Coordinates of C-alpha atoms in Angstrom, one line a residue:
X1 CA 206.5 91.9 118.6
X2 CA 204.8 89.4 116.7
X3 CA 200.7 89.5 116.6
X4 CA 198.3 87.3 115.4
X5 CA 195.4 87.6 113.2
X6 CA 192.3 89.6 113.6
X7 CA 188.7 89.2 113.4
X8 CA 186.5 89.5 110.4
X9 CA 182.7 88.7 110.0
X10 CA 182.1 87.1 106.4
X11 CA 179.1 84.2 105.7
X12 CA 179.7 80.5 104.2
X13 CA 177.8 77.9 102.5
X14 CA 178.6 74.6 101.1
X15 CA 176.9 71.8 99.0
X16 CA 178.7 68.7 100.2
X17 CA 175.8 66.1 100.4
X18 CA 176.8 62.5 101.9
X19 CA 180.3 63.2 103.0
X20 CA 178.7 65.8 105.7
X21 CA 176.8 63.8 107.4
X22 CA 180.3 62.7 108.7
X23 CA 180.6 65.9 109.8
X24 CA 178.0 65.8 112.9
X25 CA 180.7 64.6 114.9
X26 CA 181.7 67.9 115.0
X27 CA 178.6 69.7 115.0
X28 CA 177.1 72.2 112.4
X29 CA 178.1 75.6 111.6
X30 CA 177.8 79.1 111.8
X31 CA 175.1 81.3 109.9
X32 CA 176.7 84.7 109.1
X33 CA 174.9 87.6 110.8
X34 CA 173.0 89.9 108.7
X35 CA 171.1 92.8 109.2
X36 CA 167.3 93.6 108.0
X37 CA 165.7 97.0 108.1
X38 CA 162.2 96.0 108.8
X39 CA 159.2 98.4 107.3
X40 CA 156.3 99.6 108.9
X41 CA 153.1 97.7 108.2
X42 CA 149.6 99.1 107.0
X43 CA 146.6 97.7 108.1
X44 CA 144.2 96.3 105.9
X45 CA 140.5 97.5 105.3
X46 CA 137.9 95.3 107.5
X47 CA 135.8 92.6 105.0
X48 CA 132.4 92.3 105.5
X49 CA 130.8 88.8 106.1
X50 CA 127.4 89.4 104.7
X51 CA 126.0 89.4 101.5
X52 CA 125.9 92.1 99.0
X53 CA 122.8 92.9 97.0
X54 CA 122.3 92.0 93.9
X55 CA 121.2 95.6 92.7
X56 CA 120.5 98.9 94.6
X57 CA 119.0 102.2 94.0
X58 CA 121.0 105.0 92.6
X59 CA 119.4 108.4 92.5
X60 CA 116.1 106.0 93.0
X61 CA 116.4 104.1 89.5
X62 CA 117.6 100.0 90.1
X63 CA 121.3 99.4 89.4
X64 CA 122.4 96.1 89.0
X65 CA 126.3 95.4 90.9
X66 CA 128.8 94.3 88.4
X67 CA 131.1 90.8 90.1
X68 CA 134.3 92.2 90.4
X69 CA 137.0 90.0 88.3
X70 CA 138.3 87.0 89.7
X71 CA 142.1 87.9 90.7
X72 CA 144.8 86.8 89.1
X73 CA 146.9 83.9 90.5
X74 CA 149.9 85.3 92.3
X75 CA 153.2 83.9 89.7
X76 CA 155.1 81.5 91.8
X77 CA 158.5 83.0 93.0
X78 CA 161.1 81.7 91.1
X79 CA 165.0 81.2 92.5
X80 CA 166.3 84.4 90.6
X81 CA 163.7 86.3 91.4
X82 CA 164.6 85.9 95.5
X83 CA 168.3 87.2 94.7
X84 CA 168.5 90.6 96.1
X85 CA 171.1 93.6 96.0
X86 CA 172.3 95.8 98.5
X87 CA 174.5 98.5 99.0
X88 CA 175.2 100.3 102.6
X89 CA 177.5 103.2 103.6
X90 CA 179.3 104.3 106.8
X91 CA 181.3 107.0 108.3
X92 CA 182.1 108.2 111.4
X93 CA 184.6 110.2 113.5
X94 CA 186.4 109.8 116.7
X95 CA 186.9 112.7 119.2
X96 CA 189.7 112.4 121.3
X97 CA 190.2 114.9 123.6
X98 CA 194.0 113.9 124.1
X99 CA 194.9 114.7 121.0
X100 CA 197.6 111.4 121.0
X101 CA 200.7 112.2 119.1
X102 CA 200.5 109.2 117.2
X103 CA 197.0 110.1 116.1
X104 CA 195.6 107.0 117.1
X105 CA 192.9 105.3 119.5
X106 CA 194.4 102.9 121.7
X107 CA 192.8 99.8 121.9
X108 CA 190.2 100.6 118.7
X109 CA 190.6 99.1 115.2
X110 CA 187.7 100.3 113.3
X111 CA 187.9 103.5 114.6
X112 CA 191.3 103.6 115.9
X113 CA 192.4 107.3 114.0
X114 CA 191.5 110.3 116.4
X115 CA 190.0 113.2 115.5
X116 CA 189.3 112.4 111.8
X117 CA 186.5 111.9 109.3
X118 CA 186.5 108.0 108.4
X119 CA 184.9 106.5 105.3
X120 CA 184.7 102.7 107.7
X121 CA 182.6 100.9 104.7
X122 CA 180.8 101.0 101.5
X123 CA 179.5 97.6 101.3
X124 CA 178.1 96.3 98.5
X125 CA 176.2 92.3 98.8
X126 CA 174.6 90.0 96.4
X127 CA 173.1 87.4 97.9
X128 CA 170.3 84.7 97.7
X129 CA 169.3 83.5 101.7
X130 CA 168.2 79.8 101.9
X131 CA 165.7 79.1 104.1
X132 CA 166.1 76.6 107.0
X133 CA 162.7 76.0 107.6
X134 CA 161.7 74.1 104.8
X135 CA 161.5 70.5 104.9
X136 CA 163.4 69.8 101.3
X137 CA 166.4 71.2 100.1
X138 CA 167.1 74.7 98.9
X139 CA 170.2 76.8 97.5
X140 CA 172.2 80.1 98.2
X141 CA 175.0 82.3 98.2
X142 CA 176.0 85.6 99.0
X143 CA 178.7 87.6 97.9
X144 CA 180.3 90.8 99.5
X145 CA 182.7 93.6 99.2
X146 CA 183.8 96.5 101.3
X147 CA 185.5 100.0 100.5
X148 CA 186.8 101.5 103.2
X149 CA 189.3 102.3 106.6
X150 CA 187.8 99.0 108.2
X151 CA 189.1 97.0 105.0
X152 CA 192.6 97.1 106.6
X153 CA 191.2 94.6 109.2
X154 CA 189.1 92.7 107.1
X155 CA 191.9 91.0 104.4
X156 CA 192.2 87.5 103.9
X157 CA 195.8 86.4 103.7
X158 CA 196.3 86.4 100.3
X159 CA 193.7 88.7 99.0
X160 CA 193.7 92.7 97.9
X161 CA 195.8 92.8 101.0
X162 CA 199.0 94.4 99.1
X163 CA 196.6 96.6 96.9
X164 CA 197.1 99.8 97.7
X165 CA 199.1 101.3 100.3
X166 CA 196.1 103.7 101.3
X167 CA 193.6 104.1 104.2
X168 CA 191.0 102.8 102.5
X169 CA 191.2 99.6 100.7
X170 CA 189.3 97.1 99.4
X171 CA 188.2 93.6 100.7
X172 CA 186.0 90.6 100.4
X173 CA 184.0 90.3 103.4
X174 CA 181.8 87.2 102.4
X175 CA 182.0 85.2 99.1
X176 CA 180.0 81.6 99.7
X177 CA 177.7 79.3 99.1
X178 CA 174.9 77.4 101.3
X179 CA 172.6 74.8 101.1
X180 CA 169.7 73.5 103.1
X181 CA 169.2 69.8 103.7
X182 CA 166.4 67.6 105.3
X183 CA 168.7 65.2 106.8
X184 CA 169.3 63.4 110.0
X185 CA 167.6 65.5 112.4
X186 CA 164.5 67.3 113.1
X187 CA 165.3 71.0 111.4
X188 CA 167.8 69.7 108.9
X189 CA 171.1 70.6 108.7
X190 CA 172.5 74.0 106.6
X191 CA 175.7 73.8 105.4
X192 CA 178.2 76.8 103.7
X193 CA 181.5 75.9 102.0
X194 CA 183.3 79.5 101.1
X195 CA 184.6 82.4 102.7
X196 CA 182.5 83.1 106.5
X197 CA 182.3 84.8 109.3
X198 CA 183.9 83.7 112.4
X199 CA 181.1 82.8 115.2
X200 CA 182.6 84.0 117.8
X201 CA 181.4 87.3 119.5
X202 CA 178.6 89.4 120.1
X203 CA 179.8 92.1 118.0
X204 CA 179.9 91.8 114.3
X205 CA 182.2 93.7 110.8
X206 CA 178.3 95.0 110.0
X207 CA 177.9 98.0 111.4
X208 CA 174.4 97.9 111.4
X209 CA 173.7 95.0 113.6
X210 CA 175.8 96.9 116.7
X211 CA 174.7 98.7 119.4
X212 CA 177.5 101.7 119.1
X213 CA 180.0 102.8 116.7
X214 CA 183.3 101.9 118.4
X215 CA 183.8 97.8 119.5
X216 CA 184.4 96.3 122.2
X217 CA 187.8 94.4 123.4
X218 CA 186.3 91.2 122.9
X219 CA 185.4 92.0 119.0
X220 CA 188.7 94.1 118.0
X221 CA 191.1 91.0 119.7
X222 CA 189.8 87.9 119.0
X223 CA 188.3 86.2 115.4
X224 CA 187.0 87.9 112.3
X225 CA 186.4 85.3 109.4
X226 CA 187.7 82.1 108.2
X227 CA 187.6 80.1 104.7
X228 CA 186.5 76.2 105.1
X229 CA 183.4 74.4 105.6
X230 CA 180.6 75.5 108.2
X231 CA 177.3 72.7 108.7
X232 CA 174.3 74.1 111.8
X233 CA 171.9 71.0 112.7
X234 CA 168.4 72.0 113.8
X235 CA 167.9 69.2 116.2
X236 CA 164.9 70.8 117.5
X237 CA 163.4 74.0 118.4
X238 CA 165.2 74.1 120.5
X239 CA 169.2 73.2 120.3
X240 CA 171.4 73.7 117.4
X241 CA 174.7 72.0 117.0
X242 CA 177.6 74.5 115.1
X243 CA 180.6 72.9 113.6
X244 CA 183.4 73.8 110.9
X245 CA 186.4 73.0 109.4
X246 CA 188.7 76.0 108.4
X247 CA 191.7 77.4 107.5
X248 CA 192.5 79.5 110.8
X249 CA 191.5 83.1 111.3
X250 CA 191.6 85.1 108.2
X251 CA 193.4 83.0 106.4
X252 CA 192.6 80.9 102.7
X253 CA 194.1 78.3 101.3
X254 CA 197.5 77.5 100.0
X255 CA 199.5 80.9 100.0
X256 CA 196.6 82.3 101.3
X257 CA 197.3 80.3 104.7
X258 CA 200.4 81.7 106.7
X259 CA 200.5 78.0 108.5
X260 CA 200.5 74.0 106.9
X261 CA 197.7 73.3 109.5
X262 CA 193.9 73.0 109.7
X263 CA 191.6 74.3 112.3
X264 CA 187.8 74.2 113.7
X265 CA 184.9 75.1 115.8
X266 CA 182.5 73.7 117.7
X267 CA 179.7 74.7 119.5
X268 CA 175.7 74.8 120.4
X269 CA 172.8 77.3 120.9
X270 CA 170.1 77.3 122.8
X271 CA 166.9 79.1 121.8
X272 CA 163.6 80.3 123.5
X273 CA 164.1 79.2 126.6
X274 CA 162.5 81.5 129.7
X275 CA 159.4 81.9 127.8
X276 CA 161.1 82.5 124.5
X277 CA 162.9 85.3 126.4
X278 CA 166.5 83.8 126.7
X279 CA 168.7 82.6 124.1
X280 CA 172.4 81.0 124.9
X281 CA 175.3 80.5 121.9
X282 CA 178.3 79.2 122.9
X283 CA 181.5 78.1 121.0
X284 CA 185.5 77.2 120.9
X285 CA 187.5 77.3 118.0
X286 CA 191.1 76.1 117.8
X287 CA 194.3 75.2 115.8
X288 CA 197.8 76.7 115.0
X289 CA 197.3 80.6 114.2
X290 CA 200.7 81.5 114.5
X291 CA 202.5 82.7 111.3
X292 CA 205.6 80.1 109.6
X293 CA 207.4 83.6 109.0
X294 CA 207.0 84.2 112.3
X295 CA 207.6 81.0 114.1
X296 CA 209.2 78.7 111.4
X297 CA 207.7 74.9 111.8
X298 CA 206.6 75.2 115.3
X299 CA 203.8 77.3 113.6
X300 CA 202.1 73.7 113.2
X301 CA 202.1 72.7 116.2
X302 CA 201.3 75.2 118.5
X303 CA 197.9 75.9 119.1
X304 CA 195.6 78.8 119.9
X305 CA 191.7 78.1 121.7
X306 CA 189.5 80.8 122.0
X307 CA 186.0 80.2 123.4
X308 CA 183.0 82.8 123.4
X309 CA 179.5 82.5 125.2
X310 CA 176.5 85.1 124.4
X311 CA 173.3 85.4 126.7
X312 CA 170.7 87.4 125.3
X313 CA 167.7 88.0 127.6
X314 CA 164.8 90.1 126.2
X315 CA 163.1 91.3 129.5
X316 CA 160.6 93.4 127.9
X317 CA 159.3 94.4 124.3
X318 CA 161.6 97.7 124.9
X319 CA 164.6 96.5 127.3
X320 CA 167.2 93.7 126.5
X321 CA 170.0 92.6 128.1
X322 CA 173.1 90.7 126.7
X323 CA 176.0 89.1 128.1
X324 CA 179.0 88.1 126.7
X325 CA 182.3 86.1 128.5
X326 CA 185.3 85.3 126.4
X327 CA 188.8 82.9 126.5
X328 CA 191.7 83.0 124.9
X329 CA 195.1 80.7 124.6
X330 CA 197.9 81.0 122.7
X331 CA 200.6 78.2 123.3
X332 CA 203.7 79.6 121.3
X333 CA 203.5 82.9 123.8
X334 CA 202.0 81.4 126.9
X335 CA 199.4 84.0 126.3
X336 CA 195.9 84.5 127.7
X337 CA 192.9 86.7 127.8
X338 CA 189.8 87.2 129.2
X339 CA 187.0 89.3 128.9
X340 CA 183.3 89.8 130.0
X341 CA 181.1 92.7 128.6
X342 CA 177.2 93.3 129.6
X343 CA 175.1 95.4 127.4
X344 CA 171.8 97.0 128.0
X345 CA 169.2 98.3 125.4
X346 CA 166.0 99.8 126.0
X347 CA 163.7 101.4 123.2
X348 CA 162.6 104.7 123.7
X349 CA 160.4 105.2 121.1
X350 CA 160.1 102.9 118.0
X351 CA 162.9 104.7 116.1
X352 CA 165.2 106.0 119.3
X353 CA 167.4 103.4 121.6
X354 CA 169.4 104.0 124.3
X355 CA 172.6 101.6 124.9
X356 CA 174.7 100.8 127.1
X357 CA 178.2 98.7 127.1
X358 CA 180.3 97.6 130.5
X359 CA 183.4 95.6 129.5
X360 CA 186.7 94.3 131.1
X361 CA 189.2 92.5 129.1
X362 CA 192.5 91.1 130.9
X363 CA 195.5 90.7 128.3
X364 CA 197.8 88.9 130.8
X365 CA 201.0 88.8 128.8
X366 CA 200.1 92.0 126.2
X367 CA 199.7 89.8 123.3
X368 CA 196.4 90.0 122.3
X369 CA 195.6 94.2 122.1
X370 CA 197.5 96.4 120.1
X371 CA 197.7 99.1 118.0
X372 CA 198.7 99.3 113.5
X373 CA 200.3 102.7 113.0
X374 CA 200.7 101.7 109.4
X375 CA 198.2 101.0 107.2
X376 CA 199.9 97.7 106.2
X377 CA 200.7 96.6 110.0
X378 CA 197.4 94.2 110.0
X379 CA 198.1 92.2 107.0
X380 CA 202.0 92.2 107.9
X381 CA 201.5 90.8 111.1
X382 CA 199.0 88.3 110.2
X383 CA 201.4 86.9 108.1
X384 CA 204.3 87.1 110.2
X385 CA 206.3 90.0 108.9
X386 CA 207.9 93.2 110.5
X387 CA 205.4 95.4 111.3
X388 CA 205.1 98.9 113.3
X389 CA 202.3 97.6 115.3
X390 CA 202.7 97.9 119.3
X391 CA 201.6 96.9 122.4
X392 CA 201.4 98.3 125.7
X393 CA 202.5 95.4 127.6
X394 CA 200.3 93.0 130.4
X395 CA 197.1 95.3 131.4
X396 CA 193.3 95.0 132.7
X397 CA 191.4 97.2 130.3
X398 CA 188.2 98.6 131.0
X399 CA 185.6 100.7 128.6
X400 CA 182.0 102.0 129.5
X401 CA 180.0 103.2 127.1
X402 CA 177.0 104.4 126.7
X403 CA 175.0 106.0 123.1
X404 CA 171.7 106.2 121.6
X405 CA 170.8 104.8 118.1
X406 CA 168.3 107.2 115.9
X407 CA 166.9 104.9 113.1
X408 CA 164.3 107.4 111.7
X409 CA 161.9 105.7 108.8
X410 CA 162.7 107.2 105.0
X411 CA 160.9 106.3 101.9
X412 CA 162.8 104.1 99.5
X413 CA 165.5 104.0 102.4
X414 CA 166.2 100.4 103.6
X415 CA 168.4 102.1 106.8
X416 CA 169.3 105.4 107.9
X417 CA 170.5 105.1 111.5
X418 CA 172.9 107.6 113.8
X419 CA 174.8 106.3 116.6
X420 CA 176.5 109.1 118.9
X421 CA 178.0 107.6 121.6
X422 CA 180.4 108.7 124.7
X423 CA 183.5 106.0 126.0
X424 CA 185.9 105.8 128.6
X425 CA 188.7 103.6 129.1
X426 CA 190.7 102.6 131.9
X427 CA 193.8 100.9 132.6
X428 CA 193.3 98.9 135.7
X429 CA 196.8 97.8 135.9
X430 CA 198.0 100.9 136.6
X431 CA 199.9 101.4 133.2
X432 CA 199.4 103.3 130.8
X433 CA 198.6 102.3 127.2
X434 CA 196.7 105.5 126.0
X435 CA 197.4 108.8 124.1
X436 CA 200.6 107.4 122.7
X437 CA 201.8 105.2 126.0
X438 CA 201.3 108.0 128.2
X439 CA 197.8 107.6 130.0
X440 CA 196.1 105.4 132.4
X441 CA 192.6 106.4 131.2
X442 CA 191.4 108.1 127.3
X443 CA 188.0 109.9 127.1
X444 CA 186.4 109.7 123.5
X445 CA 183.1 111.1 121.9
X446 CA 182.3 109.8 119.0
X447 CA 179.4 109.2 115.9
X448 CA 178.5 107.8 112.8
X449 CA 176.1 107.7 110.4
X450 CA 174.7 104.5 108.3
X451 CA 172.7 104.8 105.1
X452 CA 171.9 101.7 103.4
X453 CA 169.5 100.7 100.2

């Protein structure tokens, strides 16, 4: 069977000044998601609003206060000086109480081998954020690398992707630059021009920004990155218009593209509505995705759309709920999906969460989910070449899952966090895609730990 490229979550940014504006048309772009391991706060001593005397008795003899030294002007930052470095670890395992003979999780990607110890990522990120609040221009970037099992879904075409042969391999997961600009609109627009993460999904590559170990449907089969030209206008508080120009999904340019054709995204977001309680994102992106190896010239022309919507509402200071519906097309195969997952998160205590996942993802001509044996198959089919990768054929998956997260507070720690977590999936179709084509359902128990600095 012939598959199509997978998802990977990289940030852009890009400096072209008067020729996007032009780009409004299609809206702004995507901001990579990133996440921040916020420290506890100290409060600070209470100042008094009287007056101090000028001298006061000290074992009854008159002693005269000494002014305390002016303080020193705080240096102003500089642009280096805001450049930070980061590095963050993750490994996990996957209990599968089938044991499948082919040793793999059905349906999974990230943690798609059963019963063994995974080094997913060690990510190391430079990076420089701008600032989309300020009302003149400002400069960033942000480059990123990952070690790892997960690497094998993260390639670009044309990148590390023939490396090794291994498990673990190496990719780039965001390498980009971004600029803020006071133009046209209310908030200004921020552009990136590089390598990015895709926008669409809830879910994101960083495993510290998800609720559980193991992904959802809707993450491991649709988008993961893109290379090209993202631009986000801050029209007000309010609404934000996304748009990009790109090279397709996981793809770069030139030999790096596996078609001759361009893509896109466009899309808007919605912010503190309800109170400042509900936010809405919602996006398309389409163009050819199909492989020339694969397809020959018709590769051009046939297109792929795949549209996400995310609903986050924060009912509470402890319980939030998010809802996410997604569409996909693929005109070469007559191929569609759709999925709709809910997800529930309520804090327990300030470092303890309990979460909850509820998904069902219909693959209506088994195009879209499948399973890489080998630890080439992702790369292989993305770029149209024999592969061992399988499918089970047309199915209704389901997947519930529910897990805590333990993100305990550690000196000179910038994250430690556990996520154990129990899953089951369900054919609805009545076939049978799991332990190695042979059951409806698959019962899974799994954990990993994060460690970042």
């Amino acid at each position: 069977m012939v598959r199509t490229s997978r998802r990977t979550l990289l940030a852009g940014a890009s400096l072209l000044p008067m020729a996007l504006a032009g780009l409004l048309a299609m809206p702004g772009a995507g901001l990579a998601q990133t996440a921040a391991q916020s420290g506890a706060q100290t409060g600070a001593p209470a100042v008094s609003t009287g007056t101090t005397p000028a001298s006061a008795s000290v074992n009854g003899t008159a002693a005269t206060a000494t002014p305390a030294a002016p303080a020193a002007p705080a240096a102003p930052k500089t642009w280096a000086s805001t450049i930070t470095y980061g590095a963050q670890l993750d490994a996990g395992i996957t209990g599968n109480f089938d044991r499948p003979a082919d040793g793999l999780n059905y349906g999974r990607l990230f943690d798609d081998k059963a019963n063994t110890v995974l080094l997913n990522s060690l990510q190391l990120t430079v990076t420089r954020p701008i600032d989309p609040t300020l009302s003149t221009y400002d400069f960033g970037f942000i480059l990123q690398g990952t070690y790892g099992s997960d690497a094998r879904y993260t390639h670009y075409l044309g990148e590390f992707g023939y490396l090794t042969h291994d498990r673990d391999q190496f990719s780039i997961l965001q390498a980009n630059v971004t600029m803020h600009a006071p133009w046209l609109v209310k908030g200004g627009i921020d552009f990136k021009l590089g390598q990015f993460a895709t926008l669409i999904g809830y879910e994101t590559i960083d495993p510290s920004t998800n609720p559980f170990y193991s992904h959802s449907y809707n993450f491991n089969f649709g988008p993961f990155q893109h290379t090209g030209l993202q631009a986000v206008a801050h029209v007000n508080p309010t609404l934000d218009l996304y748009g990009e120009v790109d090279t397709g999904e996981s793809t770069t340019f030139g030999g790096g593209d596996n078609n001759a054709e361009p893509a896109g995204l466009v899309g808007f977001g919605l912010n503190g509505l309800a109170g400042g309680k509900l936010t809405a994102l919602a996006y398309i992106h389409l163009g050819p995705e199909n492989a020339t190896n694969a397809l020959g010239n018709n590769a051009n022309s046939e297109m792929r759309y795949e549209a996400d919507s995310v609903v986050t509402y924060k009912a509470t200071d402890k319980l939030t709920f998010v809802a996410e519906g997604q569409w996909q097309h693929d005109d070469a195969f007559g191929a569609d999906s759709y999925g709709l997952a809910g997800y529930a998160s309520y804090a327990l205590t300030p470092t303890l969460t309990a979460n909850f996942r509820g998904e069902v993802y219909r693959d209506n001509a088994g195009f879209f989910v499948a399973a890489d044996p080998g630890n080439l198959d992702p790369i292989r089919a993305l770029n149209g070449l024999p592969s061992r990768a399988y499918g089970a054929g047309r199915q209704t998956y389901s997947e519930w899952t529910w897990g805590v997260s333990y993100k305990p507070v550690i000196p000179h720690v910038a994250l430690l966090a556990f996520r154990p977590e129990i899953r089951w999936d369900k054919s609805f179709s009545g076939g049978h895609p799991y332990n190695d084509l042979t059951n409806t359902g698959n019962f899974t128990l799994a954990g990993d730990v994060i460690l970042g600095f």
